[in-house]
Coordinates of C-alpha atoms in Angstrom, one line a residue:
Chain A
X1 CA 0.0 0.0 0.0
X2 CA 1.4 3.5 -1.1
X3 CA 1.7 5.8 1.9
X4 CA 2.9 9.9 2.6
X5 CA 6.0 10.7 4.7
X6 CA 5.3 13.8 6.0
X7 CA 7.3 16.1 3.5
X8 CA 4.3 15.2 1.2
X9 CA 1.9 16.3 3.4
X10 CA -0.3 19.2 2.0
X11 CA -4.0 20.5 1.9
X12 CA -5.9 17.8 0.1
X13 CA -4.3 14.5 0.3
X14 CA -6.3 11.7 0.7
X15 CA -5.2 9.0 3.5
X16 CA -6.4 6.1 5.5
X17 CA -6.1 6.0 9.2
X18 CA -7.9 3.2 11.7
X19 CA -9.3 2.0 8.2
X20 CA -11.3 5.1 7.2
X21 CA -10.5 7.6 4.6
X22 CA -9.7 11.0 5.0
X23 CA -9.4 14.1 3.2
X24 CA -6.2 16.6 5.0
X25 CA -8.4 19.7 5.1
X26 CA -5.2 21.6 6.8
X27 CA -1.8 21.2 7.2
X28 CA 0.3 23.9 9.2
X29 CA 3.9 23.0 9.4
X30 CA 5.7 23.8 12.9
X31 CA 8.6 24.0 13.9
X32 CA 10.2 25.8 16.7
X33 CA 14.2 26.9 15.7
X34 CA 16.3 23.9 17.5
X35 CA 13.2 21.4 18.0
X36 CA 11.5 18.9 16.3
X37 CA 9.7 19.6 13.2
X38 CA 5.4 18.9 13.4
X39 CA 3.0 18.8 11.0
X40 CA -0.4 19.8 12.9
X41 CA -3.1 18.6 10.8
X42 CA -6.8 18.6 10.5
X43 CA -8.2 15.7 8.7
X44 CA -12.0 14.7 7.6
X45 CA -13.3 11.5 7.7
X46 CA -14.7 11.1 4.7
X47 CA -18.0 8.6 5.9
X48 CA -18.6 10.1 9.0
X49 CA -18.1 13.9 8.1
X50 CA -16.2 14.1 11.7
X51 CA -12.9 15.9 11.6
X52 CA -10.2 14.8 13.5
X53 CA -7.0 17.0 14.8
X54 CA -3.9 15.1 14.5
X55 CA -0.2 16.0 15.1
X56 CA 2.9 14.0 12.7
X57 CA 6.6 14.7 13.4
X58 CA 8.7 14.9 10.2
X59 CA 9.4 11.4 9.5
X60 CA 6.3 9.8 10.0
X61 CA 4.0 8.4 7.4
X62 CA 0.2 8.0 6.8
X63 CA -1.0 5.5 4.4
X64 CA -2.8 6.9 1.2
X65 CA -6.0 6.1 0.8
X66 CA -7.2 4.0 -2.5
X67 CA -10.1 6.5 -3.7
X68 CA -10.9 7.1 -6.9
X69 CA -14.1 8.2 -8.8
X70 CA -16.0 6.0 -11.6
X71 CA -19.1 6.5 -13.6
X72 CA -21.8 4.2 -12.9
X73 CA -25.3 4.1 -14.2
X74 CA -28.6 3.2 -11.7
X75 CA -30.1 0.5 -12.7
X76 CA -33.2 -0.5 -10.3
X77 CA -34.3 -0.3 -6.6
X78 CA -34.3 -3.5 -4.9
X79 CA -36.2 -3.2 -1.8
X80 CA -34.0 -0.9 0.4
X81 CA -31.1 -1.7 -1.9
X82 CA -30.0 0.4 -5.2
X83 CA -28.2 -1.1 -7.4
X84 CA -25.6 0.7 -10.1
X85 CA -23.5 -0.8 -12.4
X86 CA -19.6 0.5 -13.3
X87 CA -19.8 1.8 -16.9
X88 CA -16.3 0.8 -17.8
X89 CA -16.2 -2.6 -15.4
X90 CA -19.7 -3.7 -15.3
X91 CA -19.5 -4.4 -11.6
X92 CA -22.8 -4.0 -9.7
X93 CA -22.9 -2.4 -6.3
X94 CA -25.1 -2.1 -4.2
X95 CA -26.2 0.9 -2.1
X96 CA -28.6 0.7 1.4
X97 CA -30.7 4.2 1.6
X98 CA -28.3 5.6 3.6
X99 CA -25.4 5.3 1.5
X100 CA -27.3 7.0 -0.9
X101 CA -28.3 9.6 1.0
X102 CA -30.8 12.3 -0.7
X103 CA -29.7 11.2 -4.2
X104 CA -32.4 8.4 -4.1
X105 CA -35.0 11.9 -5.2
X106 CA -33.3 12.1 -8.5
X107 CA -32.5 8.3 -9.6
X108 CA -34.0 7.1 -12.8
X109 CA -33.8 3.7 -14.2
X110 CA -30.4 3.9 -16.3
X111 CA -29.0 7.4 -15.1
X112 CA -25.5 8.1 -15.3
X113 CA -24.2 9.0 -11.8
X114 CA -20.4 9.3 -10.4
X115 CA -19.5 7.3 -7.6
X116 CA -16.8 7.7 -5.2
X117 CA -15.0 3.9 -4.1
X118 CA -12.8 3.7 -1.2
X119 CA -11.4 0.4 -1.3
X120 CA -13.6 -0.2 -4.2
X121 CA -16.6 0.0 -2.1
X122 CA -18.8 2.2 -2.8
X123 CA -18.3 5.9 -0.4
X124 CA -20.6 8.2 -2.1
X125 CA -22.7 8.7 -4.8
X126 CA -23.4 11.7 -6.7
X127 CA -26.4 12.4 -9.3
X128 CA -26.1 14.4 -12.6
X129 CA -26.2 18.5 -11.2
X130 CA -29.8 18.6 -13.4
X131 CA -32.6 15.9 -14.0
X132 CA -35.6 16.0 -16.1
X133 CA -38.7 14.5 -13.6
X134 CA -42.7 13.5 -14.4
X135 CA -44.9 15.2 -12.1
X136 CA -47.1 12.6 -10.7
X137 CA -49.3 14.3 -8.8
X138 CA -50.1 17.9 -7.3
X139 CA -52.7 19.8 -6.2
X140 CA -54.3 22.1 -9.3
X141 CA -52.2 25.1 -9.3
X142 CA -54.7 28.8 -9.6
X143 CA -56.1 29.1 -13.2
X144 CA -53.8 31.9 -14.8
X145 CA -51.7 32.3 -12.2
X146 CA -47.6 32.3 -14.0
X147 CA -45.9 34.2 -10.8
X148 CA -43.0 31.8 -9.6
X149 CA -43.3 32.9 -6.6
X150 CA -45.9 30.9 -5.3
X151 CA -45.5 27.3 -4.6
X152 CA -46.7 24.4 -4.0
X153 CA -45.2 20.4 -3.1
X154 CA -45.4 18.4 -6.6
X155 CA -44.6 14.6 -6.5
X156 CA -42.2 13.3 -8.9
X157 CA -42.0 9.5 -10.6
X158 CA -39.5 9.1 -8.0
X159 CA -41.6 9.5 -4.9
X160 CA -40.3 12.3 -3.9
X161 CA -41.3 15.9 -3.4
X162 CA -40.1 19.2 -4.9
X163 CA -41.4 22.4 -4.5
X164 CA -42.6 24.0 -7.9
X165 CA -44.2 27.2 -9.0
X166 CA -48.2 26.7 -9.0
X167 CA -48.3 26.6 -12.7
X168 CA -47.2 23.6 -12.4
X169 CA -49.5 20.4 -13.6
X170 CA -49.9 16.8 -13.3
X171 CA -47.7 14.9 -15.8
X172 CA -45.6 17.6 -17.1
X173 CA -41.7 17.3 -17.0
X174 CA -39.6 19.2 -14.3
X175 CA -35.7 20.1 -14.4
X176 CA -34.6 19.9 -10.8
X177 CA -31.4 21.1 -9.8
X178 CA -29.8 17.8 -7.3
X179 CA -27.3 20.0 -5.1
X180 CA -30.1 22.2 -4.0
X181 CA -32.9 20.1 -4.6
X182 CA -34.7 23.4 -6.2
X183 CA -37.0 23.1 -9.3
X184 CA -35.3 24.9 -12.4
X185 CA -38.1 25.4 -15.5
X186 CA -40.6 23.4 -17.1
X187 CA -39.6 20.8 -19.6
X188 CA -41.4 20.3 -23.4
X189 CA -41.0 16.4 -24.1
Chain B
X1 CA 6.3 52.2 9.5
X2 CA 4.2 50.0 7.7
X3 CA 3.9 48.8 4.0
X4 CA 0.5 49.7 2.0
X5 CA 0.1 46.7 -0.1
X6 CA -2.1 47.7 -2.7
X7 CA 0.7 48.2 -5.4
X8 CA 0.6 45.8 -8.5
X9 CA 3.8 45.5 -10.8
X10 CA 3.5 48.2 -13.3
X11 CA 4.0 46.0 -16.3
X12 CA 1.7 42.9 -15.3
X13 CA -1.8 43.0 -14.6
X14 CA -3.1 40.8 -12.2
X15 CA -3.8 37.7 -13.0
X16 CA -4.2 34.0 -11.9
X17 CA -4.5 32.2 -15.0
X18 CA -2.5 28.9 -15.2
X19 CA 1.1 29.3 -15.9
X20 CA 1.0 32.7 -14.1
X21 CA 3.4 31.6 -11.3
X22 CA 6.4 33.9 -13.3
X23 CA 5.0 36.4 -11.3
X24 CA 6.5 37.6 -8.0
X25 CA 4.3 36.7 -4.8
X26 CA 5.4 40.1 -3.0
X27 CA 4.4 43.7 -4.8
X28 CA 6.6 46.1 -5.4
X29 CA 6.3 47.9 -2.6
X30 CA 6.6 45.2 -0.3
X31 CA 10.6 44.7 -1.9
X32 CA 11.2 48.5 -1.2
X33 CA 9.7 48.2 2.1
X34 CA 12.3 45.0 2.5
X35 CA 14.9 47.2 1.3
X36 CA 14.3 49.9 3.5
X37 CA 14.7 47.2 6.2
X38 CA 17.9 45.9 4.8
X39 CA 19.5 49.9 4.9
X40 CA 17.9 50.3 8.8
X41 CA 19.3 46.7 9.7
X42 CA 23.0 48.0 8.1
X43 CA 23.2 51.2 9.9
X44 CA 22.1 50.0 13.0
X45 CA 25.2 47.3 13.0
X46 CA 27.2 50.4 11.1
X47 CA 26.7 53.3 13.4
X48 CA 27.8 50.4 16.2
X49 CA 31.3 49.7 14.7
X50 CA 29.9 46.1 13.4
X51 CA 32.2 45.5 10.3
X52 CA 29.9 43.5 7.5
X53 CA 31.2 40.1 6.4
X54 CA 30.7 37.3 3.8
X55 CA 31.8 34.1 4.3
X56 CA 31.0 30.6 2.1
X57 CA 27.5 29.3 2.0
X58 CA 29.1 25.8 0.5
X59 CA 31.1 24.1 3.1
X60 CA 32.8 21.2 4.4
X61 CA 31.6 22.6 7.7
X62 CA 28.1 22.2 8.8
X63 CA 26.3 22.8 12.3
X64 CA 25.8 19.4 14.1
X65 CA 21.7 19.5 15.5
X66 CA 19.1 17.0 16.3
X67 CA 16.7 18.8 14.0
X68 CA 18.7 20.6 11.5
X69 CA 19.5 18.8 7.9
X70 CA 21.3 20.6 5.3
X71 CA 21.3 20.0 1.7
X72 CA 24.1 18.1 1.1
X73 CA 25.8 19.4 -2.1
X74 CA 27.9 17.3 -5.1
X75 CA 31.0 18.8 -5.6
X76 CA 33.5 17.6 -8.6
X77 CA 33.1 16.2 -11.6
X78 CA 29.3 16.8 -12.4
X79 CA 27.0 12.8 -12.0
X80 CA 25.4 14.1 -14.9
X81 CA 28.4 14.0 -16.8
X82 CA 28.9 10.0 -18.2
X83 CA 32.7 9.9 -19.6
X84 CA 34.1 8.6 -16.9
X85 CA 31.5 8.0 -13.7
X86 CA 30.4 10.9 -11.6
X87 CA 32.4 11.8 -8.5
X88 CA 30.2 13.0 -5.6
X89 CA 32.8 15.1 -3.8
X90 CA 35.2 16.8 -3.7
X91 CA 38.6 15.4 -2.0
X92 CA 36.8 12.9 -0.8
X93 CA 34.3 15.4 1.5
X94 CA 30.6 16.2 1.1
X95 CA 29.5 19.6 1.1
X96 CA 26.6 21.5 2.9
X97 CA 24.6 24.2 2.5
X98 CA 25.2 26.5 5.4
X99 CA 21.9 26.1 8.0
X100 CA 23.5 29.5 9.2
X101 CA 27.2 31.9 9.1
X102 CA 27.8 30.5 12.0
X103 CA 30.8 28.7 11.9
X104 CA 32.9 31.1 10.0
X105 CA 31.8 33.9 11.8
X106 CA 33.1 32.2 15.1
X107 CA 36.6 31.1 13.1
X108 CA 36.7 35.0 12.2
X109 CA 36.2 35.7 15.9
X110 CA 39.2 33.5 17.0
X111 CA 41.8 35.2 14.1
X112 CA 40.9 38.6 16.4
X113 CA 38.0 40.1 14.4
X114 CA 35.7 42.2 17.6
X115 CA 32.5 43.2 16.3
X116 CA 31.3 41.4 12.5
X117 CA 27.5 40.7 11.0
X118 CA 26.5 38.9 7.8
X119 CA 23.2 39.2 6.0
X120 CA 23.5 35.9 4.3
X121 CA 21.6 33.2 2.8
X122 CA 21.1 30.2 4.8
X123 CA 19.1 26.7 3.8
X124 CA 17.3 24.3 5.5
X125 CA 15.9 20.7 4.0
X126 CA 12.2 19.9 4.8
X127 CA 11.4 23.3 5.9
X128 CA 8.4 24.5 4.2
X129 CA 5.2 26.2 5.4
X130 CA 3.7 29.6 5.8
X131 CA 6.6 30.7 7.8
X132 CA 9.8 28.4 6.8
X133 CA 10.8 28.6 3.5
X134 CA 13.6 26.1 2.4
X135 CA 16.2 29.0 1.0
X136 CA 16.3 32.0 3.7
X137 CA 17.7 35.3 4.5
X138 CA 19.4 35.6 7.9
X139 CA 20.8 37.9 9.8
X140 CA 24.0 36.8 12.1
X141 CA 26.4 38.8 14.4
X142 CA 29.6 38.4 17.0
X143 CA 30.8 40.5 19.4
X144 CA 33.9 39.8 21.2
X145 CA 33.6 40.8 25.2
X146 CA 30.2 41.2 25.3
X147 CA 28.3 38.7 27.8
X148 CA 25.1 37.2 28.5
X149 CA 23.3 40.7 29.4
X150 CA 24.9 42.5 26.8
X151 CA 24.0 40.2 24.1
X152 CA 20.5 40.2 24.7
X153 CA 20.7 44.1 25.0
X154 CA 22.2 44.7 21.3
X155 CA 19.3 42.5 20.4
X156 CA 16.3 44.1 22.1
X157 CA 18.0 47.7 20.7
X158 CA 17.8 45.8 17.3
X159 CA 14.3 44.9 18.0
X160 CA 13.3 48.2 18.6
X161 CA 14.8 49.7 15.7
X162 CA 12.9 47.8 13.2
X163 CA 10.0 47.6 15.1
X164 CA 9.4 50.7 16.9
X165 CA 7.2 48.7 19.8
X166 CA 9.2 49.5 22.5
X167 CA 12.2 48.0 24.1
X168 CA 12.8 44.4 24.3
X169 CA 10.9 42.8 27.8
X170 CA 12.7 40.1 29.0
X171 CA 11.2 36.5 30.7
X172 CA 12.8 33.5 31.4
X173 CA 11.8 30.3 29.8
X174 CA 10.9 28.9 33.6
X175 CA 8.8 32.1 34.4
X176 CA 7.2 32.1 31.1
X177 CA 6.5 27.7 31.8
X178 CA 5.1 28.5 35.5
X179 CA 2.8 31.2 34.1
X180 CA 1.3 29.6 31.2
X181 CA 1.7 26.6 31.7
X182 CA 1.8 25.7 35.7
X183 CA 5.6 23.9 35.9
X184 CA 8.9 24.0 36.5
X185 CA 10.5 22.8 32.9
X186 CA 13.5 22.3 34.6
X187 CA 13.1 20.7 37.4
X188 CA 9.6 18.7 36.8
X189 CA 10.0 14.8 35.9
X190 CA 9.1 14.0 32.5
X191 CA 6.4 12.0 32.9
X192 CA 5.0 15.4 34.3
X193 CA 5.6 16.8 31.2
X194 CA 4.2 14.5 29.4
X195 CA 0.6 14.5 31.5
X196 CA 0.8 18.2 31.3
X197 CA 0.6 18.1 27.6
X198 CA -2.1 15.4 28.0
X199 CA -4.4 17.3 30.7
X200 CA -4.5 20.3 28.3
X201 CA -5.3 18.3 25.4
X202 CA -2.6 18.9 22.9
X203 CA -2.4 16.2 20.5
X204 CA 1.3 14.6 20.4
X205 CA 2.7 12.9 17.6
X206 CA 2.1 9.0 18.6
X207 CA 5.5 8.2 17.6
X208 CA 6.8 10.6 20.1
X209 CA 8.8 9.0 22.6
X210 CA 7.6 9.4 26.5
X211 CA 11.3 9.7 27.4
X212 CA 11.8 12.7 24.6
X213 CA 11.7 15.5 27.3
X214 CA 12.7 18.2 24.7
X215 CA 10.3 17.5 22.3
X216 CA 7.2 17.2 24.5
X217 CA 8.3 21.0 26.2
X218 CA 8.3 21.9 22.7
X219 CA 4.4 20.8 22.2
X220 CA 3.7 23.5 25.4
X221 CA 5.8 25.9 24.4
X222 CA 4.5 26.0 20.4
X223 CA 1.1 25.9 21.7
X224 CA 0.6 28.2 25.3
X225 CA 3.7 29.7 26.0
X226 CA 4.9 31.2 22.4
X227 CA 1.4 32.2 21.1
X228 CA 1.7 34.8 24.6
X229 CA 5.1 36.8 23.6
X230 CA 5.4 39.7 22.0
X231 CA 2.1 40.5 21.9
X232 CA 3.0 44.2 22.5
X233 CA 6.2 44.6 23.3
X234 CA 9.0 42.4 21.9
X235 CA 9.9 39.6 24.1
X236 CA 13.4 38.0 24.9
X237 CA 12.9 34.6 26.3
X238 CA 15.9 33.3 27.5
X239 CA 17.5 30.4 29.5
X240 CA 17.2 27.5 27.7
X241 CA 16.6 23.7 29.5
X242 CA 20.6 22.7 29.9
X243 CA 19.7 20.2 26.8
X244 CA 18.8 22.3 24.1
X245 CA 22.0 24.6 24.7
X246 CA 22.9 23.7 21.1
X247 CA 26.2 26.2 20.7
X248 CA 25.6 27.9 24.5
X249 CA 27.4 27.6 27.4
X250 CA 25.4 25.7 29.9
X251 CA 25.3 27.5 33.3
X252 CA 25.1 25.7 37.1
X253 CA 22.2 27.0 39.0
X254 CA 22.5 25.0 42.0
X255 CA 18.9 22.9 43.0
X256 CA 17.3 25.0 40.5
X257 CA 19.1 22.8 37.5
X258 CA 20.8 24.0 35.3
X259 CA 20.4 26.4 32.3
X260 CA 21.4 27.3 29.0
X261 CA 22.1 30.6 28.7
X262 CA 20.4 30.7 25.2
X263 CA 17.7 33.4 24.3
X264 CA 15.4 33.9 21.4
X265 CA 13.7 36.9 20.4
X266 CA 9.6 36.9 19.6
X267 CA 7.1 39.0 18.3
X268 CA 3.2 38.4 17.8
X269 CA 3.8 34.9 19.3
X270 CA 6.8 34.6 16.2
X271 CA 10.1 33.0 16.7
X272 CA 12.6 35.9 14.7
X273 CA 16.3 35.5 16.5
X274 CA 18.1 32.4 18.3
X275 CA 21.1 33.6 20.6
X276 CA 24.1 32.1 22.5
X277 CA 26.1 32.9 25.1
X278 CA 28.5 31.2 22.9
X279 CA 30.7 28.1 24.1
X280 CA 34.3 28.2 23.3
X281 CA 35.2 24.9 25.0
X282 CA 36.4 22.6 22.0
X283 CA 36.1 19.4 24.0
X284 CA 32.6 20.0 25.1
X285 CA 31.8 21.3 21.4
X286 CA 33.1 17.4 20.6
X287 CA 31.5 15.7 23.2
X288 CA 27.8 17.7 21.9
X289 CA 28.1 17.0 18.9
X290 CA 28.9 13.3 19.4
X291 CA 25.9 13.2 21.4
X292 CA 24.0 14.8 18.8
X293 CA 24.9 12.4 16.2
X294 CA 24.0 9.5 18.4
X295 CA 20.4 10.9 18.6
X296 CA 20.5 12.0 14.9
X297 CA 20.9 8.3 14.7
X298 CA 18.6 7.1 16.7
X299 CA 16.1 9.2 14.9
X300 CA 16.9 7.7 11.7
X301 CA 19.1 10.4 10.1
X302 CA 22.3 10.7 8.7
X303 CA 25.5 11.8 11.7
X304 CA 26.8 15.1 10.2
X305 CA 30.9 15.6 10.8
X306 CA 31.5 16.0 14.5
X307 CA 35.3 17.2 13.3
X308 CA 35.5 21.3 11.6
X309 CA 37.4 23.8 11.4
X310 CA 35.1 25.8 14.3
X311 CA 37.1 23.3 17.0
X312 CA 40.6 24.3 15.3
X313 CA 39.5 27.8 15.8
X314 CA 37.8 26.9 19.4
X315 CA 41.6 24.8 20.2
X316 CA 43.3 28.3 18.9
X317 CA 41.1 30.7 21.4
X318 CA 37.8 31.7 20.7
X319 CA 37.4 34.6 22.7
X320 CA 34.1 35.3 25.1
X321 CA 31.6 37.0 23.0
X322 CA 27.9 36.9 22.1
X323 CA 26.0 35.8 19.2
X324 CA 22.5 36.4 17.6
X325 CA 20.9 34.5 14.6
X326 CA 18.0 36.4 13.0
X327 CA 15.2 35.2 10.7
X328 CA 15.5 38.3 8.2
X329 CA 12.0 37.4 6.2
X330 CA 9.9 37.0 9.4
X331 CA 11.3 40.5 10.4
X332 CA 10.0 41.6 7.1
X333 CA 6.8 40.0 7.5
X334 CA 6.0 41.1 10.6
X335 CA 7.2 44.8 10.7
X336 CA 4.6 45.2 7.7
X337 CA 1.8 43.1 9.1
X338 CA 1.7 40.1 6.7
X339 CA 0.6 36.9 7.2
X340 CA 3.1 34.3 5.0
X341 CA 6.4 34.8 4.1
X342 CA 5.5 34.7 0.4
X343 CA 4.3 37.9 0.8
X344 CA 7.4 39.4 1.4
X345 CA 9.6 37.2 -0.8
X346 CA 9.5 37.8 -4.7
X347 CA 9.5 34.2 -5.6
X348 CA 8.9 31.9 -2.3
X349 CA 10.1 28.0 -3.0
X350 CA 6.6 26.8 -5.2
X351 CA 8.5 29.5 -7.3
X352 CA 11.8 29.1 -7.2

């Protein structure tokens, strides 16, 4: 396994400690005039979200962490399970809900996503930054009424719920925006 | 006086478009700011009778620390060149980098010069970060006769000079320990040490060893003693624990342990200046230095040559004198209220 001595230390790296990833989110070298030299770091772990404070002395060495990022397609929901498949590979993985996360709003049957793999296990998963959704059902929006600004909950062919201008009608196509989760326009099929 | 740094290079606009980083890091006006530092730095050793000297930043000499590694340099025939096999050295000696004047300045000492500073160049391997660059600018000076006292007195004067905060206060390094952090550094076990570091919940390197007293003092002093000096005022700290005397004369202070008289120079919590009440006993020079090796060792690092020229000159009569080493960028930085060293150098090491 590759690892970092401590003169590659920098903002950014990527490394393994206790068997989790981490990203170095800071690295402040120290060192006072006739001591020893420290590298005071602050380090996220990258499942948890927890950030961890950590002090290295030049010389010492964390192991780097095997991360990389593939494109995957979804494929179908099994149950609490979603399964993708590596474009390049064809490997399947499988995802629980949590894994996931909020991206399970946005996944349609044969979407391209990218997928973090730590290990090559699956970390994180990322949707497209736009999708094009079927409204499936809302409440009738006010005859005439084209201001934006008021809205209403639509639900999508996914099952979930974004909040859309009150235009807005059964069976028409929405571009939602997946970072924010915000409706963008109507879509014309 | 400080530096406005608004001032962009009249003949580049600003920019930070890939393959940009020809472009120096400081502005204009930060250099002539430096420069006007340089001049005040001159005439202050000037106007004192200091005569300015150069001496060889390559040499077969090189200061023996624990925690100093210089580059080590190919002299000779170039290894790039194929005829006839590279030769690493010259006369069968590496070279170094100087990590400071030191050593030549001290040989000038003992061939009877009284009162000599450098502004020199000095480099240190794996030194890198917002305030250690790997290429330096230091500022070093001798004088013959003066003691203890009067060496940290030339220093504060300096201080105040390029500062303009006042003169230099003075605290020991067991009065500043006892106030900010609760102990005696030289008389406390270390497994005191040690639990002191852990109750305040600094995190240690965990391949720090328990019985590595200097290094775990270090961890308090980087993080609650050094961020408290020179908040106002310029601070001297001085008296050293006995084992990080370095090139100082270690002095007896009865039950209270013993000291080195060693003294550093801070301001906004920065360390700018390392000073020695300097040792001119060759044999104990040897026996440091064989010491230091051994731990060099230990920690996995190459022994640099316990034998130089210094102990000739140290055999030959080193006279008593006093001797300050000064981190010339950090000055710079500080006096104009910057943040990095960048700032203040036209091309820092990512641009060298």
């Amino acid at each position: 396994m590759a690892s970092y001595s401590t003169s590659d230390f920098r903002k950014g790296l990527k490394v393994q400690i206790e068997g989790d990833p981490y990203l170095m989110i800071e690295c402040n070298f120290v060192k006072p005039g006739k001591g020893q030299a420290l590298y005071k770091c602050k380090l996220r772990n990258l499942i948890r979200g927890t950030v961890l404070d950590r002090t290295y002395k030049s010389g010492d060495a964390l192991e780097a962490a095997d991360i990389e990022e593939v494109a995957v397609q979804y494929l179908y929901r099994q149950g609490d399970q979603f399964i993708f498949m590596n474009n390049e590979s064809y490997e399947q993985y499988e995802l629980t809900v949590a894994q996931v996360d909020d991206a399970w709003k946005y996944l349609k049957e044969g979407m391209g996503c990218s997928m973090i793999l730590f290990n090559e296990n699956p970390l994180s998963l990322t949707p497209p930054n736009h999708v094009v959704l079927k409204v499936e059902y809302c409440e009738p929006g006010a005859k005439g009424n084209t201001a934006s600004n008021v809205t209403k909950p639509v639900k999508v062919e996914t099952g979930a719920e974004i909040l859309c201008p009150s235009f807005v009608e059964i069976g028409e196509m929405i571009r939602v925006d997946t970072r924010t989760g915000e409706y963008i326009e109507r879509v014309k099929e | 006086m400080k530096a406005r740094r608004n001032l962009m290079w009249p003949t580049l606009l600003p920019s930070a478009s890939a393959g940009d980083d020809f472009r120096p890091t400081a502005t204009l006006e930060m250099l002539r700011f430096r420069a006007e530092l340089l001049r005040r730095t001159r005439d202050f050793f000037d106007r004192r009778g200091f005569l300015e000297v150069e001496t060889p930043v390559l040499s077969a000499d090189t200061v023996v620390d624990r925690h100093l590694d210089p580059f080590e340099v190919e002299v000779g025939r170039s290894p790039l060149d194929t005829g006839k096999g590279g030769q690493a050295t010259h006369a069968g000696r590496p070279y170094y980098l100087q990590t400071s004047p030191e050593f030549a300045m001290k040989r000038l000492l003992a061939a009877g010069a009284e009162a000599i500073y450098q502004i020199a160049r000095a480099f240190r391997r794996d030194e890198l970060g917002p305030l250690h660059n790997p290429e330096f600018t230091m500022v070093e000076w001798y004088r013959a006769g003066d003691d203890y006292d009067a060496g940290m007195t030339l220093l504060g004067e300096l201080a105040e000079t390029l500062f303009g905060r006042g003169p230099a206060e003075r605290i020991s390094y067991r009065e500043a320990f006892e106030q900010f952090v609760g102990l005696d550094p030289h008389t406390a076990r270390t497994d005191q040490i040690v639990a002191a570091v852990r109750d305040r919940r600094i995190d240690a390197p965990e391949s720090l060893s328990p019985a590595d007293r200097d290094s775990w003092l270090d961890l308090l002093l980087i993080d609650l003693v050094q961020p408290q000096l020179g908040r106002t005022r310029p601070v001297i700290l001085y008296d050293y624990p006995a084992m990080q005397s370095a090139l100082a004369r270690v002095r007896d202070d009865g039950p209270r342990g013993k000291v080195s008289e060693r003294f550093e120079l801070y301001v906004d919590g920065i360390e700018l200046a390392n000073g020695y009440h300097e040792l001119t006993d060759a044999e104990e020079l040897v026996r440091r230095n064989v010491q230091t090796n051994l731990q060099r060792q230990l920690d996995g690092k190459r022994p640099l040559p316990s034998e130089s020229r210094l102990l000739a000159a140290m055999n030959a009569g080193l006279p008593q004198s006093t001797g300050v080493a000064m981190g010339f960028d950090r000055v710079v930085m500080l006096a104009a209220g910057a943040k990095t060293l960048a700032e203040v150098m036209p091309f820092p090491f990512d641009r060298a």
